[in-house]
PDB file of C-alpha atoms and ligand atoms in Angstrom:
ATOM      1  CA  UNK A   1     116.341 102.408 341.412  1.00 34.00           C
ATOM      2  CA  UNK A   2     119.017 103.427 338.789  1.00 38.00           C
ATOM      3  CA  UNK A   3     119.604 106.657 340.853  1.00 39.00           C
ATOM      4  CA  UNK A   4     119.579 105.141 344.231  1.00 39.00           C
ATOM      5  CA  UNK A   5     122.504 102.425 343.007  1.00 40.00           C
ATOM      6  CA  UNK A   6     124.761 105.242 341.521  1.00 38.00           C
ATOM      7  CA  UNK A   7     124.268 107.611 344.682  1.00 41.00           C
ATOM      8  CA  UNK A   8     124.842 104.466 346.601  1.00 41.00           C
ATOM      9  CA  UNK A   9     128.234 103.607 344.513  1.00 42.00           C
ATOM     10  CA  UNK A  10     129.451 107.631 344.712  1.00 39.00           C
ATOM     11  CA  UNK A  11     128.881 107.321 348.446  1.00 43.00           C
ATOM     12  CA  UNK A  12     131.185 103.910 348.743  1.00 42.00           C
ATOM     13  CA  UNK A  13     133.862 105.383 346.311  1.00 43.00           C
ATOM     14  CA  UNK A  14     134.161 108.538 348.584  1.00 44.00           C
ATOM     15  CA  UNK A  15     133.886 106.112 351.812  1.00 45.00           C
ATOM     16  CA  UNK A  16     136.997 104.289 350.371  1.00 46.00           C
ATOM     17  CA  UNK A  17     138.632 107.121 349.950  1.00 53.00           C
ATOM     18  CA  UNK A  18     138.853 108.172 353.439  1.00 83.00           C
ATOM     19  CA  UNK A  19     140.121 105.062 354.657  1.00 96.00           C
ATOM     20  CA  UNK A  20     143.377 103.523 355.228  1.00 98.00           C
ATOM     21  CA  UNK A  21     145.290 100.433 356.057  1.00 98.00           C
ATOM     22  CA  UNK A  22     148.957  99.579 357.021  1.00 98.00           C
ATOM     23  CA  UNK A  23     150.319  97.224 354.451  1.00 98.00           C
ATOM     24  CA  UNK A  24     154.208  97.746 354.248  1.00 98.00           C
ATOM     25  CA  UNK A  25     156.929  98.100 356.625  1.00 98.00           C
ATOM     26  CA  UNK A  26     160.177  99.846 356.717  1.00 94.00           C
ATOM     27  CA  UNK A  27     162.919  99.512 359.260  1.00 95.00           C
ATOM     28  CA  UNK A  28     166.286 100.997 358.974  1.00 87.00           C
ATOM     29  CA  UNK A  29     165.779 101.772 355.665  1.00 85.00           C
ATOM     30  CA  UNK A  30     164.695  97.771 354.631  1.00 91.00           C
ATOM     31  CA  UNK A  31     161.116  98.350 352.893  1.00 95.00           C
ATOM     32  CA  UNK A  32     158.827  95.293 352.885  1.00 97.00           C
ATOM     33  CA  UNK A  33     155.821  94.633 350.229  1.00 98.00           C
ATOM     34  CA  UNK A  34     152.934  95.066 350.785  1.00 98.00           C
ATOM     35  CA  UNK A  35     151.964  92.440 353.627  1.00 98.00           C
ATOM     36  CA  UNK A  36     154.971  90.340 353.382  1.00 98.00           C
ATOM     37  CA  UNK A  37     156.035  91.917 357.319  1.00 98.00           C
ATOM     38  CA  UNK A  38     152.071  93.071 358.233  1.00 98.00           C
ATOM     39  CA  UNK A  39     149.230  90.517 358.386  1.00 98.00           C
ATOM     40  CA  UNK A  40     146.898  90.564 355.558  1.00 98.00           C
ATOM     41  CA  UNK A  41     143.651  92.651 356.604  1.00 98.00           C
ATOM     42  CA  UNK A  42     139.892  92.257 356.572  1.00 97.00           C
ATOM     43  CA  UNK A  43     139.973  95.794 355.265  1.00 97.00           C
ATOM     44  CA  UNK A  44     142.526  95.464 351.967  1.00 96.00           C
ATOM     45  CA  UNK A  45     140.191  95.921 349.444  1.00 96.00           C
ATOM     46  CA  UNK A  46     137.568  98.132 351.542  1.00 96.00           C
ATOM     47  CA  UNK A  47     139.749  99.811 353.498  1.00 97.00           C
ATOM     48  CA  UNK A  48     137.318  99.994 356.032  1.00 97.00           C
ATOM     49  CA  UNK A  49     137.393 100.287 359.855  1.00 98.00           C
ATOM     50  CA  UNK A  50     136.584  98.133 362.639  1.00 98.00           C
ATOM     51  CA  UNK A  51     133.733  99.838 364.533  1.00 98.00           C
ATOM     52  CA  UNK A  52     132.735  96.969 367.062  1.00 98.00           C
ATOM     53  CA  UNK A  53     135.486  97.321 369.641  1.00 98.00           C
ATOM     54  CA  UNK A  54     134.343  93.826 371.115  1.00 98.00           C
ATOM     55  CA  UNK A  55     134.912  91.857 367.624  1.00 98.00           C
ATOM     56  CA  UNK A  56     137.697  89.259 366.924  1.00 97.00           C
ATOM     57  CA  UNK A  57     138.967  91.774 364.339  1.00 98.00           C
ATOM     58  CA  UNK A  58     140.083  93.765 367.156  1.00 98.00           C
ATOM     59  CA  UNK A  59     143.377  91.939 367.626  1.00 98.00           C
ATOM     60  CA  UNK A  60     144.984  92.205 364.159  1.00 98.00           C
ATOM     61  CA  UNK A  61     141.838  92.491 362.062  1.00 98.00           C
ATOM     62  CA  UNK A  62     143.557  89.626 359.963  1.00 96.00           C
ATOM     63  CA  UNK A  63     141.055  88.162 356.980  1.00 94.00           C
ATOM     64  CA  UNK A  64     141.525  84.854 359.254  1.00 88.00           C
ATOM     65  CA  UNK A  65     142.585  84.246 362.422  1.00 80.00           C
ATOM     66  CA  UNK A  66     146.034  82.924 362.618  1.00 78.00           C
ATOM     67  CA  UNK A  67     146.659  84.298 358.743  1.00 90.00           C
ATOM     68  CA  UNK A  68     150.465  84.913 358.994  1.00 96.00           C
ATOM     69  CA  UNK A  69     152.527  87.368 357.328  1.00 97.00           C
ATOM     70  CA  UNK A  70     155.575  85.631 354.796  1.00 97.00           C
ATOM     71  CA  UNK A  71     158.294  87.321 357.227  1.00 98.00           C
ATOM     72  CA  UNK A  72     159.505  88.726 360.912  1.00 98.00           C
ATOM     73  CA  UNK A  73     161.119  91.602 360.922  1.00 97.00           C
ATOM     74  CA  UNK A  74     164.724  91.848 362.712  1.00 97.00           C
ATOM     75  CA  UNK A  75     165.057  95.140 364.818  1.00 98.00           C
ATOM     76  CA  UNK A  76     167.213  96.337 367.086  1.00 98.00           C
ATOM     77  CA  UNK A  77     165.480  97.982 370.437  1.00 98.00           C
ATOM     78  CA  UNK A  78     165.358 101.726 370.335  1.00 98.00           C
ATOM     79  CA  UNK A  79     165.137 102.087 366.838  1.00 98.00           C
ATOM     80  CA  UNK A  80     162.146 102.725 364.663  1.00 98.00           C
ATOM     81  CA  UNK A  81     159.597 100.951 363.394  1.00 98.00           C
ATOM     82  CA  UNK A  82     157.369 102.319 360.277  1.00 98.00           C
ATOM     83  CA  UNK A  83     153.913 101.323 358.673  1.00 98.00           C
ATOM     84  CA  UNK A  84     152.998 102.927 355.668  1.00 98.00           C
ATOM     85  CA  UNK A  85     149.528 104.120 355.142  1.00 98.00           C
ATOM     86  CA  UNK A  86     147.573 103.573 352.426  1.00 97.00           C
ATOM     87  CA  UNK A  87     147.039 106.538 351.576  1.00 95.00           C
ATOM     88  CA  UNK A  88     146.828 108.330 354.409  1.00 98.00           C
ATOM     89  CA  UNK A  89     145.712 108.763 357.702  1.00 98.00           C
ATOM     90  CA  UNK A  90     142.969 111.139 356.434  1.00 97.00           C
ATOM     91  CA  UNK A  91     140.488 111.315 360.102  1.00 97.00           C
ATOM     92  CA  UNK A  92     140.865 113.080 362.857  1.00 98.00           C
ATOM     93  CA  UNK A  93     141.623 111.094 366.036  1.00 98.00           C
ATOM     94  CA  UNK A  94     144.787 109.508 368.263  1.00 98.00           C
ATOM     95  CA  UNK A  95     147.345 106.759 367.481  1.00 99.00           C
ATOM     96  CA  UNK A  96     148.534 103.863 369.735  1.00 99.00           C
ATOM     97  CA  UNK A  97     151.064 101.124 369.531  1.00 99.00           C
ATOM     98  CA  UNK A  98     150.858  98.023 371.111  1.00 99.00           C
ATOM     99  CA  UNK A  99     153.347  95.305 371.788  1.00 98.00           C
ATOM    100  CA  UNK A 100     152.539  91.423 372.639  1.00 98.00           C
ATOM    101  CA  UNK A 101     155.249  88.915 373.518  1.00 98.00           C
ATOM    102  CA  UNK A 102     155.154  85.899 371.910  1.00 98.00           C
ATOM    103  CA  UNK A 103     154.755  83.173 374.552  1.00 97.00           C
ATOM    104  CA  UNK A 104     157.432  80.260 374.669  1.00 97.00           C
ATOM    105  CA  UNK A 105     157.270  77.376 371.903  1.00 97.00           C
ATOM    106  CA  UNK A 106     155.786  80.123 368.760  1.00 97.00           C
ATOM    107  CA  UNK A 107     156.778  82.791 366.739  1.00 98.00           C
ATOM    108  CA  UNK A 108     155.328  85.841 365.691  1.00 98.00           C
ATOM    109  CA  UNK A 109     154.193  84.521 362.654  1.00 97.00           C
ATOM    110  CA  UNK A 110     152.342  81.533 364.735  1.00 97.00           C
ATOM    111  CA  UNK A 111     151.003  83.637 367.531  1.00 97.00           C
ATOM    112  CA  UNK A 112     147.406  84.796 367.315  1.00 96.00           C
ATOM    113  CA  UNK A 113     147.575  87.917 369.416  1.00 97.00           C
ATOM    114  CA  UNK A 114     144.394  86.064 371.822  1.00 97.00           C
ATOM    115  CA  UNK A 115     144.564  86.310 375.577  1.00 97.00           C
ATOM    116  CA  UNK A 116     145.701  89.095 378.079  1.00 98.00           C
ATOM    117  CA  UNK A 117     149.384  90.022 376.374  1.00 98.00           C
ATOM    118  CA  UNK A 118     149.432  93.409 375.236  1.00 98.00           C
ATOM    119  CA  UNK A 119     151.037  96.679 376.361  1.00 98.00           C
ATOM    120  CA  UNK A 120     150.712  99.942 375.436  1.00 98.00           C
ATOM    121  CA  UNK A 121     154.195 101.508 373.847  1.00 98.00           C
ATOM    122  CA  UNK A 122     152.598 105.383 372.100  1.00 98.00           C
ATOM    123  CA  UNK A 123     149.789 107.336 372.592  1.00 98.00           C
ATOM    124  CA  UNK A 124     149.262 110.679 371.268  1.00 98.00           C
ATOM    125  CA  UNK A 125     145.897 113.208 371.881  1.00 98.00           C
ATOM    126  CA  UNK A 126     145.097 116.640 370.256  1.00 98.00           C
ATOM    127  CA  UNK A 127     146.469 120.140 370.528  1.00 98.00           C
ATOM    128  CA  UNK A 128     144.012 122.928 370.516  1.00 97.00           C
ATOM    129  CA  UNK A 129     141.466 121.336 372.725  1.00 97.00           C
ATOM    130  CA  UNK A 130     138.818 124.089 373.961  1.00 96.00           C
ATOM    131  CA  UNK A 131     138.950 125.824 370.593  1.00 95.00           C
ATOM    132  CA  UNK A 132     137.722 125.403 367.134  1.00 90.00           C
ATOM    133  CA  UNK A 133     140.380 123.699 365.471  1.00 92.00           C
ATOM    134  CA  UNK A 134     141.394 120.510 367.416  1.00 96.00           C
ATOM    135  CA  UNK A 135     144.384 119.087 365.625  1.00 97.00           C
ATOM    136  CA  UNK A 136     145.890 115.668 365.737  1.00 98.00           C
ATOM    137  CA  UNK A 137     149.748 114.572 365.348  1.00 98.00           C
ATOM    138  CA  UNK A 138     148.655 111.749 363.127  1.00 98.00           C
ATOM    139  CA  UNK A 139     146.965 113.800 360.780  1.00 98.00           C
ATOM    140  CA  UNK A 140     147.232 113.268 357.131  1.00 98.00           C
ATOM    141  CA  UNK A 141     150.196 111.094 357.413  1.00 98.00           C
ATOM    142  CA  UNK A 142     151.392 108.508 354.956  1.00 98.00           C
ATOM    143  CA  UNK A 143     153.615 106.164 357.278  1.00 98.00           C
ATOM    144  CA  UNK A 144     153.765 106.485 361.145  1.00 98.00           C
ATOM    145  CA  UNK A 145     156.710 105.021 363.109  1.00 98.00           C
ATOM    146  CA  UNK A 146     157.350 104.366 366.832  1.00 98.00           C
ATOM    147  CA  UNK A 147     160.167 103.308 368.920  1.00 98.00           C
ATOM    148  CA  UNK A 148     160.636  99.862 369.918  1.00 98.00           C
ATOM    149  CA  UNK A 149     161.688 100.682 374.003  1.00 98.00           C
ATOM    150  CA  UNK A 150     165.357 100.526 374.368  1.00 98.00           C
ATOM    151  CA  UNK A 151     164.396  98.043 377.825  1.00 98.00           C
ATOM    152  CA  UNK A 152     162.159  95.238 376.074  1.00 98.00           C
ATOM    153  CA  UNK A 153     163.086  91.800 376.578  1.00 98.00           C
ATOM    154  CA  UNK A 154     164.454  90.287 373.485  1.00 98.00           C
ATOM    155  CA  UNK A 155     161.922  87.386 371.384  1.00 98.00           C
ATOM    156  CA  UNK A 156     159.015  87.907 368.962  1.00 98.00           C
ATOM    157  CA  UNK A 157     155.963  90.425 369.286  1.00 98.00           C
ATOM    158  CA  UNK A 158     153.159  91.151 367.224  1.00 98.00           C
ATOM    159  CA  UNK A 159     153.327  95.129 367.089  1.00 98.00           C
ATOM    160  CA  UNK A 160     150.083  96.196 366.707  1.00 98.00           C
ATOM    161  CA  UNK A 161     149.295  99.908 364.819  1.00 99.00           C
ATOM    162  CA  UNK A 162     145.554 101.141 365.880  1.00 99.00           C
ATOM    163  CA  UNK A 163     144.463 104.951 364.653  1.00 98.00           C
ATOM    164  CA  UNK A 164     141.088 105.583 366.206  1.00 98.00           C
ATOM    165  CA  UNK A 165     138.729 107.965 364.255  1.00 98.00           C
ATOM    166  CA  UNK A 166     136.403 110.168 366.029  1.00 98.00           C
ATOM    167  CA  UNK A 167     134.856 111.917 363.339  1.00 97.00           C
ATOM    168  CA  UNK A 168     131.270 110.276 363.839  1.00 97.00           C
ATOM    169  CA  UNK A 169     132.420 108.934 367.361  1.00 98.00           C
ATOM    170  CA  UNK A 170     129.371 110.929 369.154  1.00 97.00           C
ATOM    171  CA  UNK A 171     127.316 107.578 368.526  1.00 97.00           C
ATOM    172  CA  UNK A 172     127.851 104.611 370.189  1.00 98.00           C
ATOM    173  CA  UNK A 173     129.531 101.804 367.512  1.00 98.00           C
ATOM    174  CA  UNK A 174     130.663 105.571 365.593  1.00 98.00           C
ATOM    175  CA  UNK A 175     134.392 105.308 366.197  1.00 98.00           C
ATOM    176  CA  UNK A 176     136.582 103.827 363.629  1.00 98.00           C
ATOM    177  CA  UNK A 177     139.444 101.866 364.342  1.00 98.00           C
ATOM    178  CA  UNK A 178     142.379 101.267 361.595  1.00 98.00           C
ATOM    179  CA  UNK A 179     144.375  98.111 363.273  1.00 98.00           C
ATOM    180  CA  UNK A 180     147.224  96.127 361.856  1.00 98.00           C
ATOM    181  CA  UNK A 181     149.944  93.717 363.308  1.00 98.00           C
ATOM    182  CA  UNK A 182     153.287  93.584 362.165  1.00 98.00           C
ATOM    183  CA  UNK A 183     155.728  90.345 363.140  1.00 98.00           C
ATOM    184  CA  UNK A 184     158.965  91.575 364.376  1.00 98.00           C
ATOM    185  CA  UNK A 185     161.780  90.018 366.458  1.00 98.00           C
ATOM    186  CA  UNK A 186     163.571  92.109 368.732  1.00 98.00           C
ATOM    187  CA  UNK A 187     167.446  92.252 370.156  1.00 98.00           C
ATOM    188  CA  UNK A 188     169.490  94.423 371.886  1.00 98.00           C
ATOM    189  CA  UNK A 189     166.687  94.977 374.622  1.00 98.00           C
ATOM    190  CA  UNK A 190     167.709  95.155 377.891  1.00 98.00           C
ATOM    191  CA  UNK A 191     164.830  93.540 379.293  1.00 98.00           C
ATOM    192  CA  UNK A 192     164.003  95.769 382.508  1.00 98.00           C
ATOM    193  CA  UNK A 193     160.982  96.937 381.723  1.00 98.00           C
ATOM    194  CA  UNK A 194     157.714  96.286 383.798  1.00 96.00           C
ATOM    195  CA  UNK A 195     155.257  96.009 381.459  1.00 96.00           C
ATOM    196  CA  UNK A 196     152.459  96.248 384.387  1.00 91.00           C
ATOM    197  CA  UNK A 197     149.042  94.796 383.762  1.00 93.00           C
ATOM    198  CA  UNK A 198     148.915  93.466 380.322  1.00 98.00           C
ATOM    199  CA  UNK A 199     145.511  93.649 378.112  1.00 98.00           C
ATOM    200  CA  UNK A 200     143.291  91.577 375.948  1.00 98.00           C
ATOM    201  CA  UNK A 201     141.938  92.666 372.075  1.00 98.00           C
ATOM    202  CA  UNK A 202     139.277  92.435 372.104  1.00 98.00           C
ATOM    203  CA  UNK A 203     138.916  93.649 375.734  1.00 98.00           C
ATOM    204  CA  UNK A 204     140.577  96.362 376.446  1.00 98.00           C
ATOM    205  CA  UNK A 205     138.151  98.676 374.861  1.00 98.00           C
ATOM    206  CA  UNK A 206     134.279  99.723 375.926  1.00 98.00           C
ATOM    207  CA  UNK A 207     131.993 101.030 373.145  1.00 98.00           C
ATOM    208  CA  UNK A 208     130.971 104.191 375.802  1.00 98.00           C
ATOM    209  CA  UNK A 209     134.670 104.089 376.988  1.00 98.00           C
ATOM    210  CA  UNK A 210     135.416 108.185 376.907  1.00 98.00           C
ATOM    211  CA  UNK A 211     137.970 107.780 374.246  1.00 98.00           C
ATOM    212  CA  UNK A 212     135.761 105.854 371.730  1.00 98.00           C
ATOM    213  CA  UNK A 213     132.331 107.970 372.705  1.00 98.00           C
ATOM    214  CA  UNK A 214     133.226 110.986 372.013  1.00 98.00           C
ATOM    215  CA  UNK A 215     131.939 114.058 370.338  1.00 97.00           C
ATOM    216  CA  UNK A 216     134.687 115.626 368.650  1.00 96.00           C
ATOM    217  CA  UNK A 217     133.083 118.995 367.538  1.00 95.00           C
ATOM    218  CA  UNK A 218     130.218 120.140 369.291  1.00 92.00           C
ATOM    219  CA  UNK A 219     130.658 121.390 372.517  1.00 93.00           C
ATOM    220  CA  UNK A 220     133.881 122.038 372.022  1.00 95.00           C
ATOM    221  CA  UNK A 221     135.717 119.154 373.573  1.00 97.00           C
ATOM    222  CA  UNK A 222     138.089 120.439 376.135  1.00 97.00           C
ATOM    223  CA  UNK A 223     139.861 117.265 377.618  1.00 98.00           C
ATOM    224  CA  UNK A 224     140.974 113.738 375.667  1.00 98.00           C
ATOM    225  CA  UNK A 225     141.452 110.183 377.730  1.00 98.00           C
ATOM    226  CA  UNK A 226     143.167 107.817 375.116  1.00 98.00           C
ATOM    227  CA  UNK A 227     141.450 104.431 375.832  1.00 98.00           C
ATOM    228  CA  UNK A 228     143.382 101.658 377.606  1.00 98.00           C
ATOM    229  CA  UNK A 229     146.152 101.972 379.610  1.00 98.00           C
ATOM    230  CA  UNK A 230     149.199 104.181 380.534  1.00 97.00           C
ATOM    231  CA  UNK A 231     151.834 103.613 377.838  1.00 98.00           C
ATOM    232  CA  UNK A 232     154.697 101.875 379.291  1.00 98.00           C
ATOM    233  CA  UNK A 233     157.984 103.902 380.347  1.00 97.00           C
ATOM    234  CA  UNK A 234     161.593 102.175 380.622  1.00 96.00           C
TER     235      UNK A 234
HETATM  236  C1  NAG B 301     161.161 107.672 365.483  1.00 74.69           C
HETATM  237  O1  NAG B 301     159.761 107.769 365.652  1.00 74.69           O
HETATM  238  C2  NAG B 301     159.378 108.861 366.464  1.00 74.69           C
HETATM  239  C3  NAG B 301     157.896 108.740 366.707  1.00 74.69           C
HETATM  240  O2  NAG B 301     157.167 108.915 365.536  1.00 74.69           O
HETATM  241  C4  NAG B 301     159.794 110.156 365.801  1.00 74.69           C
HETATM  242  O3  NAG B 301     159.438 111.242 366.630  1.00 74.69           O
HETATM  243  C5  NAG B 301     161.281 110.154 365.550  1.00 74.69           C
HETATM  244  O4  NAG B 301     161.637 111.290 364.821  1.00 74.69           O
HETATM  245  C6  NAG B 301     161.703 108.915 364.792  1.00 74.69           C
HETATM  246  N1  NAG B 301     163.147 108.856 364.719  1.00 74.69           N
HETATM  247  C7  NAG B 301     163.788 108.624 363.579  1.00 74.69           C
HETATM  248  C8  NAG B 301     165.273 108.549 363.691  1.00 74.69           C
HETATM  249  O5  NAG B 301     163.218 108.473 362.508  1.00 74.69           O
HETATM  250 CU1   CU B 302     137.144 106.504 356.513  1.00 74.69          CU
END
């Protein structure tokens, strides 16, 4: 029993290890602490992922719904934004960025993120695809930033980070997804951009989706479709 509790303990500490979360910000060289810009997540202390893609945690994996971060971030449109990563993004698989407009009457610390608002700003997939060594852009990272589109309409969004790892992904429920929401407010947008059809989180996302089932290292994998849709283009 003894044994079996320290295994089990050595096993959680390495687990631990190879997660991450998002918990500061840093725009235009303004650094936040640690989830005064970025909701507080489930994951803080666990780092863990979320692996049910049709839980409430998909949105902004908050510890509540509705928790709010202390501030909004100011940015100007077609600049970057930055999440840190604690401590890095240390599995294999893609990074997105979402944006969700806060509707009329809240704020982006008020809005929960619920309902069919989101559009996808960054995707990346994998070089080396039909050979041994599929590589990621993401890979061992500790911040990743994205530009807020120069055409956005100016207001609040939640931005929401989500790295997807496909290291055990050959299962269904065997993806891990590493999701956090920052509260920013945007200007200087021109506000031409069709955002198309906007998605829900949770939603957007099937567990057997190709993107989220997906065997990563045997057969070779020789094609990627990042789940959800197109990212938007001004
Ligand atoms: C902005 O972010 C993009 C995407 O990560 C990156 O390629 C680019 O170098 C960044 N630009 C600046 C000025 O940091
Ligand atoms: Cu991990």
């Amino acid at each position: 029993m003894k044994l079996t509790t320290s295994v089990a303990l050595g096993l959680a500490v390495v687990g631990a290890q190879a997660h991450y979360t998002f918990p500061k910000s840093y725009t235009n060289g303004a650094v936040s602490a640690e989830w005064e810009t970025i909701r507080m997540t489930e994951n803080r202390y666990s780092h863990g992922p979320v692996t049910d893609v049709t839980s409430s945690a998909m949105t902004c994996y908050e510890i509540s719904p509705g928790t709010r971060a202390a501030k909004i971030v100011p940015i100007t449109a077609g600049s970057n934004f930055t999440f840190t990563v604690d401590t890095s993004i240390s599995h294999p698989g893609p990074l997105h960025f979402y944006l969700a407009k806060v509707p009329a009457g809240q704020t982006a610390a008020t809005f929960d993120g619920k309902g069919a608002v989101w559009f996808k700003i960054y995707q990346d997939g994998p070089s080396g695809l039909g050979t041994s060594s599929i590589t990621w852009p993401s890979a061992g990272k500790a911040e990743v930033s994205v530009q807020i589109p120069k055409c956005v309409a100016n207001g609040d969004y939640l931005l929401r980070v989500e790295h997807i790892a496909l290291h055990s992904a050959g299962s269904v429920g065997g993806a891990q997804l590493y999701i956090s929401c920052a509260q920013i407010s945007v200007t200087g947008g021109t506000g031409t951009l069709n955002t198309g059809s906007l998605v829900s989180f949770p939603g957007a996302y099937k567990a057997t989706d190709p993107g989220i089932l997906f065997q990563l290292y045997w057969p070779t994998p020789t094609s990627y479709i990042n789940p959800g849709p197109a990212p938007v283009k001004c």
